[in-house]
């Protein structure tokens, strides 16, 4: 199964009757599994509630609430789904892609699609309370690190320290494994594995830059948490 989560902003052109319709659309497509498996949660197959959650979170982030909800009608792209409107303006649609379309494209797993109608949203949001950050044109870089700490050390504290130390480049930090074994790592100890995602909005990060940040993080972990790097 292929895991996909895609987002795109651009113009959408559709033929309605004898005329073409042009709209600015923020589109989201999801298929496969919901994410990477970690010690705290297992992955599941993406479903309707995942795409619904993405659309509702996007609307909430720009202050759009109290909208009308109806089942999608007269849109052959969807097998089922919902459409949202406010002030008599359609603002979003989302649901399962029509299975006939998937078969025509030789897609053998469920695909969920959602779209936000950008122009309509612009007329509804209160721009004074919205802050926008540009999406980086440069690729993110992931690095993994495993180390041993006392069992009492909490991941939340490690996460806060990480973001404070590398706040300019660190976009995400997550723990994907935890291991305890008195014979191998000692009583009252645990081994944790952490994945870091780095990104710079202005340029492509080099291996040297990443290594400098990783070394800095490890020294901080040693000082604040008594961490011992696993090799």
Coordinates of N, CA and C in Angstrom, one line a residue:
X1 N 0.8 -1.2 0.0 CA 0.0 0.0 0.0 C 0.9 1.2 0.0
X2 N 0.6 2.2 -0.9 CA 1.3 3.4 -1.0 C 0.7 4.5 -0.1
X3 N 1.5 5.1 0.7 CA 1.0 6.1 1.7 C 1.2 7.5 1.1
X4 N 0.2 8.3 0.9 CA 0.3 9.6 0.3 C -0.5 10.6 1.1
X5 N 0.1 11.8 1.3 CA -0.6 13.0 1.8 C -0.1 14.2 1.0
X6 N -1.0 14.7 0.1 CA -0.6 15.8 -0.8 C -1.5 17.0 -0.6
X7 N -0.9 18.1 -0.8 CA -1.6 19.4 -0.7 C -1.1 20.3 -1.8
X8 N -2.1 21.0 -2.5 CA -1.7 21.8 -3.6 C -2.6 23.0 -3.7
X9 N -2.0 24.2 -4.1 CA -2.8 25.4 -4.3 C -2.7 25.7 -5.8
X10 N -3.8 26.0 -6.4 CA -3.8 26.4 -7.8 C -5.2 26.6 -8.4
X11 N -5.2 26.8 -9.7 CA -6.4 27.0 -10.4 C -7.1 25.7 -10.8
X12 N -8.4 25.6 -10.7 CA -9.1 24.4 -11.1 C -10.1 24.8 -12.2
X13 N -10.0 24.0 -13.3 CA -10.9 24.3 -14.4 C -11.8 23.1 -14.6
X14 N -13.1 23.4 -14.6 CA -14.1 22.3 -14.8 C -15.1 22.8 -15.8
X15 N -15.5 21.8 -16.7 CA -16.6 22.1 -17.6 C -17.9 21.9 -17.0
X16 N -18.7 22.9 -16.9 CA -20.1 22.9 -16.4 C -21.1 23.2 -17.5
X17 N -21.7 22.1 -18.1 CA -22.5 22.3 -19.2 C -21.7 22.7 -20.4
X18 N -22.0 23.9 -21.0 CA -21.2 24.3 -22.2 C -20.1 25.3 -21.9
X19 N -20.0 25.6 -20.6 CA -19.0 26.6 -20.2 C -18.0 26.0 -19.2
X20 N -16.8 26.7 -19.1 CA -15.8 26.3 -18.2 C -15.8 27.2 -16.9
X21 N -15.6 26.6 -15.8 CA -15.6 27.2 -14.5 C -14.1 27.3 -14.0
X22 N -13.7 28.4 -13.6 CA -12.3 28.6 -13.0 C -12.4 29.0 -11.5
X23 N -11.7 28.2 -10.7 CA -11.7 28.5 -9.2 C -10.3 28.4 -8.7
X24 N -10.0 29.2 -7.7 CA -8.7 29.0 -6.9 C -9.0 28.0 -5.8
X25 N -8.2 26.9 -5.8 CA -8.5 25.8 -4.9 C -7.3 25.4 -4.1
X26 N -7.5 25.1 -2.8 CA -6.5 24.4 -2.0 C -7.0 23.0 -1.9
X27 N -6.3 22.1 -2.5 CA -6.7 20.7 -2.5 C -5.9 19.8 -1.6
X28 N -6.5 18.8 -1.0 CA -5.8 17.8 -0.2 C -6.2 16.4 -0.6
X29 N -5.2 15.6 -0.7 CA -5.4 14.2 -1.1 C -4.7 13.3 -0.2
X30 N -5.4 12.2 0.3 CA -4.9 11.3 1.3 C -5.2 9.9 0.9
X31 N -4.2 9.0 1.1 CA -4.5 7.6 0.8 C -3.4 6.7 1.5
X32 N -3.8 5.5 1.8 CA -2.8 4.6 2.5 C -3.0 4.6 4.0
X33 N -1.8 4.6 4.7 CA -1.9 4.5 6.1 C -1.7 5.9 6.7
X34 N -2.2 6.1 7.9 CA -2.3 7.4 8.5 C -1.0 8.1 8.9
X35 N 0.1 7.3 9.1 CA 1.3 7.8 9.5 C 2.3 6.8 9.9
X36 N 3.4 7.2 10.5 CA 4.5 6.2 10.9 C 4.1 5.6 12.3
X37 N 4.4 4.3 12.4 CA 4.1 3.7 13.7 C 5.1 4.1 14.7
X38 N 4.6 4.3 15.9 CA 5.5 4.7 17.0 C 5.1 3.8 18.2
X39 N 5.9 4.1 19.3 CA 5.7 3.3 20.5 C 4.3 3.7 21.2
X40 N 3.8 4.9 20.9 CA 2.6 5.3 21.5 C 1.3 5.0 20.7
X41 N 1.5 4.7 19.4 CA 0.3 4.5 18.6 C 0.6 3.6 17.4
X42 N -0.4 2.9 16.9 CA -0.3 2.1 15.7 C -0.9 2.9 14.6
X43 N -0.4 2.6 13.4 CA -1.0 3.3 12.2 C -2.3 2.6 11.8
X44 N -3.1 3.3 11.1 CA -4.4 2.7 10.6 C -4.6 3.2 9.2
X45 N -5.5 2.6 8.5 CA -5.7 3.0 7.1 C -6.5 4.3 7.2
X46 N -6.1 5.3 6.3 CA -6.8 6.6 6.2 C -8.2 6.4 5.9
X47 N -9.1 7.2 6.6 CA -10.5 7.0 6.3 C -11.1 8.4 6.2
X48 N -12.5 8.5 6.1 CA -13.2 9.7 5.9 C -12.9 10.7 7.0
X49 N -12.7 10.2 8.2 CA -12.6 11.1 9.4 C -11.2 11.8 9.3
X50 N -10.2 11.2 8.7 CA -8.9 11.9 8.5 C -9.0 13.1 7.6
X51 N -9.6 12.9 6.5 CA -9.8 14.1 5.6 C -10.7 15.1 6.2
X52 N -11.7 14.7 6.9 CA -12.6 15.6 7.6 C -11.8 16.5 8.6
X53 N -11.0 15.8 9.4 CA -10.2 16.5 10.4 C -9.3 17.5 9.8
X54 N -8.7 17.2 8.6 CA -7.8 18.2 8.0 C -8.5 19.4 7.5
X55 N -9.7 19.2 6.9 CA -10.4 20.3 6.4 C -11.0 21.2 7.6
X56 N -11.5 20.6 8.6 CA -12.0 21.3 9.7 C -10.9 22.1 10.5
X57 N -9.8 21.5 10.6 CA -8.7 22.1 11.3 C -8.2 23.4 10.5
X58 N -8.2 23.2 9.2 CA -7.8 24.4 8.3 C -8.8 25.5 8.5
X59 N -10.1 25.2 8.5 CA -11.1 26.3 8.6 C -11.0 26.9 10.0
X60 N -10.8 26.1 11.0 CA -10.7 26.6 12.4 C -9.5 27.5 12.5
X61 N -8.4 27.2 11.9 CA -7.1 28.0 12.0 C -7.3 29.4 11.4
X62 N -8.3 29.6 10.5 CA -8.5 31.0 10.0 C -9.8 31.6 10.5
X63 N -10.3 30.9 11.6 CA -11.5 31.5 12.3 C -12.8 31.3 11.6
X64 N -12.9 30.3 10.7 CA -14.2 30.0 10.1 C -15.0 28.9 10.9
X65 N -16.1 29.3 11.4 CA -16.9 28.4 12.3 C -18.4 28.6 11.9
X66 N -19.2 27.8 12.5 CA -20.7 28.0 12.3 C -21.1 27.9 10.9
X67 N -20.6 26.9 10.2 CA -21.0 26.7 8.8 C -22.1 25.7 8.6
X68 N -22.8 25.7 7.5 CA -23.8 24.7 7.2 C -23.1 23.5 6.6
X69 N -23.7 22.3 6.9 CA -23.1 21.0 6.5 C -24.2 20.3 5.7
X70 N -23.9 19.8 4.5 CA -24.8 19.1 3.7 C -24.0 17.9 3.0
X71 N -24.8 16.9 2.7 CA -24.2 15.8 1.9 C -23.9 16.3 0.5
X72 N -22.7 15.9 -0.1 CA -22.4 16.3 -1.5 C -23.4 15.8 -2.4
X73 N -23.8 16.7 -3.3 CA -24.8 16.4 -4.3 C -24.3 16.9 -5.7
X74 N -24.6 16.1 -6.7 CA -24.3 16.6 -8.1 C -22.8 16.8 -8.3
X75 N -22.0 16.0 -7.8 CA -20.5 16.0 -8.0 C -20.0 14.6 -8.2
X76 N -19.8 14.2 -9.4 CA -19.5 12.8 -9.8 C -18.1 12.4 -9.3
X77 N -17.3 13.4 -8.8 CA -15.9 13.0 -8.4 C -16.0 12.2 -7.1
X78 N -17.1 12.4 -6.3 CA -17.1 11.8 -5.0 C -18.1 10.6 -4.9
X79 N -17.7 9.5 -4.2 CA -18.6 8.4 -3.9 C -19.5 8.9 -2.8
X80 N -19.0 9.6 -1.8 CA -19.8 10.2 -0.8 C -18.9 11.3 -0.1
X81 N -19.6 12.1 0.6 CA -18.8 13.2 1.3 C -19.7 14.3 1.8
X82 N -19.1 15.4 2.2 CA -19.8 16.5 2.8 C -19.4 17.8 2.1
X83 N -20.3 18.8 2.0 CA -19.9 20.1 1.6 C -20.3 21.1 2.6
X84 N -19.4 22.1 2.8 CA -19.6 23.1 3.9 C -19.9 24.5 3.2
X85 N -20.8 25.2 3.8 CA -21.0 26.6 3.2 C -21.3 27.5 4.4
X86 N -21.0 28.8 4.1 CA -21.3 29.9 5.1 C -21.7 31.1 4.3
X87 N -22.7 31.8 4.8 CA -23.2 33.0 4.2 C -23.5 32.7 2.7
X88 N -24.1 31.6 2.5 CA -24.6 31.1 1.2 C -23.4 31.0 0.2
X89 N -22.2 30.8 0.7 CA -21.1 30.5 -0.2 C -20.5 29.2 0.2
X90 N -20.2 28.4 -0.9 CA -19.6 27.1 -0.7 C -18.1 27.3 -0.3
X91 N -17.7 26.7 0.8 CA -16.3 26.9 1.2 C -15.4 25.7 1.2
X92 N -16.0 24.5 1.2 CA -15.2 23.3 1.2 C -16.1 22.1 0.8
X93 N -15.4 21.1 0.3 CA -15.9 19.7 0.0 C -14.9 18.7 0.3
X94 N -15.3 17.5 0.8 CA -14.4 16.5 1.1 C -15.1 15.1 1.1
X95 N -14.4 14.1 0.8 CA -15.0 12.7 0.9 C -14.2 11.7 0.1
X96 N -14.8 10.6 -0.1 CA -14.1 9.5 -0.8 C -14.3 9.7 -2.3
X97 N -13.2 9.5 -3.0 CA -13.2 9.7 -4.5 C -14.0 8.5 -5.1
X98 N -14.8 8.9 -6.1 CA -15.6 7.9 -6.8 C -14.8 6.7 -7.2
X99 N -15.3 5.5 -6.8 CA -14.5 4.3 -7.1 C -14.4 4.0 -8.6
X100 N -15.3 4.5 -9.4 CA -15.2 4.3 -10.8 C -14.0 5.1 -11.4
X101 N -13.8 6.3 -10.8 CA -12.6 7.1 -11.2 C -11.3 6.4 -10.8
X102 N -11.3 5.9 -9.6 CA -10.1 5.2 -9.1 C -9.8 4.0 -10.0
X103 N -10.8 3.2 -10.4 CA -10.6 2.1 -11.3 C -10.1 2.5 -12.6
X104 N -10.6 3.6 -13.2 CA -10.1 4.1 -14.5 C -8.6 4.5 -14.4
X105 N -8.2 5.0 -13.2 CA -6.8 5.4 -13.0 C -5.9 4.2 -12.5
X106 N -6.5 3.0 -12.4 CA -5.9 1.8 -11.9 C -5.3 2.1 -10.5
X107 N -6.1 2.7 -9.7 CA -5.8 2.9 -8.3 C -6.5 1.9 -7.5
X108 N -5.8 1.1 -6.7 CA -6.4 0.0 -6.0 C -6.6 0.1 -4.5
X109 N -6.5 1.3 -4.0 CA -6.7 1.6 -2.6 C -7.6 2.9 -2.5
X110 N -8.3 3.0 -1.4 CA -9.2 4.1 -1.2 C -8.4 5.5 -1.2
X111 N -9.0 6.4 -1.9 CA -8.4 7.8 -2.0 C -9.5 8.8 -1.5
X112 N -9.0 9.6 -0.5 CA -9.9 10.7 0.0 C -9.4 12.0 -0.4
X113 N -10.3 12.8 -0.8 CA -10.0 14.1 -1.4 C -10.8 15.2 -0.8
X114 N -10.2 16.4 -0.6 CA -10.9 17.6 -0.1 C -10.4 18.8 -0.7
X115 N -11.3 19.8 -0.8 CA -10.9 21.1 -1.4 C -11.5 22.2 -0.6
X116 N -10.7 23.3 -0.5 CA -11.1 24.6 0.1 C -11.2 25.6 -1.0
X117 N -12.3 26.3 -1.1 CA -12.5 27.3 -2.1 C -11.9 28.6 -1.7
X118 N -10.7 28.9 -2.2 CA -9.9 30.0 -1.7 C -10.6 31.4 -1.8
X119 N -11.1 31.7 -2.9 CA -11.7 33.0 -3.1 C -12.9 33.2 -2.2
X120 N -13.7 32.2 -2.0 CA -14.8 32.4 -1.0 C -14.4 32.6 0.4
X121 N -13.3 31.8 0.8 CA -12.8 31.9 2.1 C -12.2 33.3 2.4
X122 N -11.6 33.9 1.4 CA -11.0 35.3 1.5 C -12.0 36.3 1.9
X123 N -13.2 36.1 1.4 CA -14.3 37.1 1.7 C -14.9 36.9 3.1
X124 N -14.6 35.8 3.8 CA -15.2 35.5 5.1 C -14.2 35.6 6.3
X125 N -12.9 35.5 6.0 CA -12.0 35.5 7.2 C -11.8 36.9 7.7
X126 N -11.5 37.0 8.9 CA -11.0 38.2 9.5 C -9.5 38.3 9.4
X127 N -9.0 39.0 8.4 CA -7.6 39.0 8.2 C -6.8 39.6 9.3
X128 N -7.4 40.4 10.1 CA -6.6 41.1 11.2 C -6.1 40.1 12.2
X129 N -6.7 38.9 12.3 CA -6.3 38.0 13.3 C -5.5 36.8 12.8
X130 N -5.1 36.9 11.5 CA -4.5 35.7 10.8 C -3.0 36.0 10.6
X131 N -2.2 35.1 10.9 CA -0.7 35.2 10.6 C -0.4 34.1 9.7
X132 N 0.4 34.5 8.6 CA 0.7 33.5 7.6 C 2.2 33.3 7.5
X133 N 2.7 32.1 7.3 CA 4.1 31.8 7.2 C 4.3 31.1 5.8
X134 N 5.2 31.5 5.0 CA 5.4 30.9 3.7 C 5.9 29.5 3.8
X135 N 5.4 28.6 2.9 CA 5.8 27.3 2.8 C 7.2 27.2 2.2
X136 N 8.1 26.5 2.8 CA 9.5 26.4 2.3 C 9.6 25.8 0.9
X137 N 10.4 26.4 0.1 CA 10.6 25.8 -1.3 C 11.7 24.7 -1.2
X138 N 12.4 24.6 -0.1 CA 13.5 23.7 0.1 C 13.1 22.4 0.9
X139 N 13.8 21.3 0.6 CA 13.4 20.0 1.2 C 13.8 20.0 2.7
X140 N 12.9 19.3 3.4 CA 13.2 19.1 4.8 C 14.2 17.9 5.0
X141 N 14.9 17.8 6.1 CA 15.9 16.8 6.3 C 15.5 16.1 7.6
X142 N 15.5 14.8 7.6 CA 15.2 14.0 8.8 C 16.5 13.3 9.4
X143 N 16.6 13.3 10.7 CA 17.6 12.6 11.4 C 17.1 11.9 12.6
X144 N 17.6 10.7 12.9 CA 17.2 9.9 14.0 C 18.4 9.8 15.0
X145 N 18.0 9.8 16.3 CA 19.0 9.7 17.4 C 18.4 8.8 18.5
X146 N 19.2 7.9 19.0 CA 18.8 7.0 20.1 C 19.8 7.2 21.2
X147 N 19.3 7.3 22.5 CA 20.1 7.5 23.6 C 19.4 7.0 24.9
X148 N 20.2 6.8 25.9 CA 19.7 6.2 27.2 C 19.6 7.3 28.2
X149 N 18.4 7.3 28.9 CA 18.2 8.3 30.0 C 17.5 7.6 31.2
X150 N 17.4 8.3 32.3 CA 16.7 7.8 33.4 C 15.2 7.6 33.1
X151 N 14.6 6.6 33.7 CA 13.2 6.3 33.4 C 12.3 7.5 33.7
X152 N 12.8 8.4 34.6 CA 11.9 9.5 35.1 C 11.9 10.6 34.0
X153 N 12.8 10.6 33.1 CA 12.9 11.7 32.1 C 11.7 11.6 31.2
X154 N 11.0 12.7 31.0 CA 9.8 12.7 30.1 C 10.1 13.3 28.7
X155 N 9.4 12.7 27.8 CA 9.7 13.1 26.4 C 9.3 14.6 26.2
X156 N 8.2 15.0 26.9 CA 7.8 16.4 26.8 C 8.9 17.4 27.1
X157 N 9.7 17.0 28.1 CA 10.8 17.9 28.5 C 11.9 17.9 27.4
X158 N 12.2 16.7 26.9 CA 13.2 16.6 25.8 C 12.7 17.4 24.6
X159 N 11.4 17.3 24.3 CA 10.8 18.0 23.1 C 11.0 19.5 23.3
X160 N 10.7 20.0 24.5 CA 10.8 21.5 24.8 C 12.2 21.9 24.7
X161 N 13.2 21.1 25.2 CA 14.6 21.5 25.2 C 15.1 21.5 23.7
X162 N 14.6 20.5 22.9 CA 15.0 20.5 21.5 C 14.6 21.7 20.8
X163 N 13.3 22.1 20.9 CA 12.8 23.2 20.2 C 13.5 24.5 20.7
X164 N 13.8 24.6 21.9 CA 14.5 25.8 22.4 C 15.9 25.9 21.9
X165 N 16.6 24.7 21.8 CA 18.0 24.7 21.3 C 18.1 24.9 19.8
X166 N 17.2 24.4 19.0 CA 17.3 24.4 17.6 C 16.1 25.1 17.0
X167 N 15.6 26.1 17.6 CA 14.3 26.7 17.2 C 14.3 27.2 15.7
X168 N 15.4 27.6 15.2 CA 15.5 28.2 13.9 C 15.3 27.2 12.8
X169 N 15.7 26.0 13.0 CA 15.7 25.0 12.0 C 14.8 23.8 12.3
X170 N 14.6 23.5 13.5 CA 13.8 22.3 13.9 C 12.3 22.5 13.7
X171 N 11.7 21.8 12.9 CA 10.3 21.9 12.6 C 9.4 20.9 13.3
X172 N 10.0 19.7 13.6 CA 9.2 18.7 14.3 C 10.2 17.7 15.0
X173 N 9.8 17.3 16.2 CA 10.5 16.3 16.9 C 9.5 15.2 17.4
X174 N 9.8 14.0 17.2 CA 8.8 12.9 17.6 C 9.6 11.7 18.1
X175 N 9.0 11.0 19.1 CA 9.6 9.8 19.6 C 9.0 8.6 18.9
X176 N 9.8 7.7 18.3 CA 9.2 6.6 17.6 C 9.5 5.3 18.2
X177 N 10.3 5.2 19.3 CA 10.6 3.9 19.9 C 11.1 4.2 21.3
X178 N 10.7 3.3 22.2 CA 11.2 3.3 23.6 C 11.5 1.8 24.0
X179 N 12.6 1.6 24.7 CA 13.0 0.3 25.0 C 13.6 0.2 26.5
X180 N 13.1 -0.8 27.2 CA 13.6 -1.0 28.6 C 14.1 -2.4 28.7
X181 N 15.3 -2.6 29.3 CA 15.8 -3.9 29.6 C 17.0 -3.7 30.6
X182 N 16.7 -4.2 31.8 CA 17.7 -4.0 32.9 C 19.0 -4.6 32.6
X183 N 19.0 -5.8 31.9 CA 20.3 -6.5 31.7 C 21.1 -5.7 30.6
X184 N 20.5 -5.1 29.7 CA 21.2 -4.4 28.6 C 21.5 -3.0 28.8
X185 N 20.6 -2.2 29.5 CA 20.8 -0.8 29.6 C 20.7 -0.3 31.1
X186 N 20.5 -1.2 32.0 CA 20.5 -0.9 33.4 C 19.2 -0.7 34.1
X187 N 19.1 -0.8 35.4 CA 17.9 -0.6 36.1 C 17.6 0.8 36.2
X188 N 16.3 1.1 36.0 CA 15.8 2.5 36.1 C 16.2 3.3 34.9
X189 N 16.6 2.6 33.8 CA 17.0 3.3 32.6 C 16.0 3.0 31.4
X190 N 16.0 3.8 30.4 CA 15.3 3.5 29.2 C 16.0 4.0 28.0
X191 N 15.9 3.4 26.9 CA 16.4 3.9 25.6 C 15.3 4.5 24.8
X192 N 15.5 5.7 24.3 CA 14.5 6.3 23.4 C 15.1 6.7 22.1
X193 N 14.3 6.6 21.1 CA 14.7 6.9 19.7 C 13.8 8.1 19.3
X194 N 14.5 9.1 18.8 CA 13.8 10.4 18.4 C 14.1 10.7 17.0
X195 N 13.1 11.2 16.3 CA 13.3 11.6 14.9 C 13.1 13.1 14.8
X196 N 14.1 13.8 14.2 CA 14.0 15.2 14.1 C 13.8 15.6 12.6
X197 N 13.0 16.6 12.4 CA 12.8 17.1 11.0 C 13.3 18.6 11.0
X198 N 14.3 18.8 10.1 CA 14.9 20.2 10.0 C 14.5 20.8 8.7
X199 N 14.3 22.1 8.7 CA 14.0 22.8 7.4 C 14.4 24.3 7.5
X200 N 14.8 24.8 6.4 CA 15.2 26.2 6.3 C 14.4 26.8 5.2
X201 N 13.6 27.9 5.4 CA 12.8 28.5 4.4 C 13.6 29.2 3.3
X202 N 14.8 29.5 3.6 CA 15.6 30.3 2.7 C 16.6 29.5 1.9
X203 N 17.0 28.3 2.3 CA 18.0 27.6 1.5 C 18.0 26.1 1.9
X204 N 18.7 25.3 1.1 CA 18.8 23.9 1.3 C 19.8 23.7 2.4
X205 N 19.5 22.9 3.4 CA 20.4 22.6 4.5 C 21.5 21.6 4.0
X206 N 22.7 21.8 4.5 CA 23.8 20.9 4.2 C 24.0 19.9 5.3
X207 N 24.7 18.8 5.0 CA 25.0 17.8 6.0 C 25.8 18.4 7.2
X208 N 26.7 19.3 6.9 CA 27.5 20.0 7.9 C 26.6 20.8 8.9
X209 N 25.7 21.5 8.4 CA 24.8 22.3 9.3 C 23.9 21.3 10.2
X210 N 23.4 20.3 9.6 CA 22.6 19.3 10.4 C 23.5 18.7 11.5
X211 N 24.7 18.3 11.1 CA 25.6 17.6 12.1 C 25.9 18.6 13.3
X212 N 26.1 19.8 13.0 CA 26.3 20.8 14.0 C 25.2 20.9 15.0
X213 N 24.0 20.9 14.4 CA 22.8 21.0 15.3 C 22.6 19.7 16.1
X214 N 22.8 18.6 15.4 CA 22.7 17.3 16.2 C 23.7 17.2 17.3
X215 N 24.9 17.6 17.1 CA 25.9 17.6 18.1 C 25.6 18.5 19.3
X216 N 25.0 19.7 18.9 CA 24.6 20.6 19.9 C 23.4 20.1 20.8
X217 N 22.5 19.4 20.1 CA 21.4 18.8 20.8 C 21.9 17.7 21.8
X218 N 22.8 16.8 21.3 CA 23.2 15.7 22.1 C 24.0 16.3 23.4
X219 N 24.8 17.3 23.2 CA 25.5 17.9 24.4 C 24.5 18.4 25.4
X220 N 23.4 19.1 24.9 CA 22.4 19.6 25.8 C 21.7 18.4 26.5
X221 N 21.4 17.3 25.8 CA 20.8 16.2 26.4 C 21.7 15.6 27.5
X222 N 23.0 15.5 27.2 CA 23.9 15.0 28.2 C 23.9 15.9 29.5
X223 N 23.9 17.2 29.3 CA 24.0 18.1 30.4 C 22.7 18.1 31.2
X224 N 21.5 18.2 30.5 CA 20.2 18.4 31.2 C 19.6 17.0 31.7
X225 N 19.8 16.0 30.9 CA 19.2 14.7 31.2 C 20.1 13.5 31.5
X226 N 21.4 13.8 31.4 CA 22.3 12.7 31.7 C 22.3 11.7 30.6
X227 N 22.0 12.1 29.4 CA 21.8 11.1 28.3 C 23.1 10.5 27.8
X228 N 23.0 9.2 27.4 CA 24.2 8.5 26.9 C 23.8 8.0 25.5
X229 N 24.6 8.4 24.5 CA 24.3 8.1 23.1 C 24.4 6.6 22.9
X230 N 23.5 6.0 22.2 CA 23.6 4.6 21.8 C 24.2 4.5 20.4
X231 N 25.1 3.6 20.3 CA 25.8 3.4 19.0 C 25.5 2.1 18.4

